Amino acid sequence: MLKQGIEEDYLYIGKKTATNTRKREALKELIKNSREGDIVYITKIDYLARSMI
């Protein structure tokens, strides 16, 4: 993402854990800081899906 010009301050990187999907701090921060019109790029859709269930 940095190569595409995305500033590091705007990157939310979650650490994958097999045992706990409730403590998705990066996802919580992303949702909290997102505004209408923002574009979100997700590299692992299964990671997001597990968090939304």
Coordinates of C-alpha atoms in Angstrom, one line a residue:
M1 CA 0.0 0.0 0.0
L2 CA 2.9 2.4 0.7
K3 CA 4.0 1.9 -2.9
Q4 CA 0.6 3.1 -4.1
G5 CA 1.0 6.3 -2.1
I6 CA -1.1 5.4 1.0
E7 CA 0.3 7.1 4.0
E8 CA 1.3 4.9 6.9
D9 CA -1.0 6.8 9.3
Y10 CA -4.0 5.5 7.2
L11 CA -3.1 1.9 7.2
Y12 CA -4.9 -0.4 9.6
I13 CA -3.2 -3.8 9.9
G14 CA -4.7 -6.5 11.9
K15 CA -2.7 -9.4 13.3
K16 CA -4.3 -12.7 12.5
T17 CA -5.0 -15.0 15.4
A18 CA -6.7 -18.3 15.0
T19 CA -8.3 -18.3 18.5
N20 CA -9.8 -14.8 18.9
T21 CA -11.9 -12.9 16.4
R22 CA -13.4 -10.5 19.0
K23 CA -10.4 -8.4 19.7
R24 CA -9.9 -7.0 16.2
E25 CA -8.4 -3.7 17.4
A26 CA -7.3 -2.6 13.9
L27 CA -10.8 -3.3 12.5
K28 CA -12.4 -1.4 15.3
E29 CA -10.1 1.6 14.7
L30 CA -10.8 1.4 11.0
I31 CA -14.6 1.5 11.6
K32 CA -14.3 4.3 14.1
N33 CA -12.2 6.5 11.9
S34 CA -13.9 5.8 8.5
R35 CA -15.9 8.6 7.0
E36 CA -18.4 8.6 4.2
G37 CA -16.6 8.5 0.9
D38 CA -13.5 6.7 2.2
I39 CA -12.3 3.7 0.2
V40 CA -11.3 0.6 2.1
Y41 CA -9.0 -2.0 0.6
I42 CA -9.2 -5.5 2.2
T43 CA -6.5 -8.0 1.3
K44 CA -8.1 -11.0 3.1
I45 CA -11.8 -11.1 2.8
D46 CA -12.1 -14.2 5.0
Y47 CA -10.5 -12.2 7.8
L48 CA -13.2 -9.5 7.6
A49 CA -16.0 -12.1 7.2
R50 CA -15.0 -13.8 10.4
S51 CA -15.2 -10.5 12.2
M52 CA -18.6 -9.6 11.0
I53 CA -20.3 -12.9 12.1

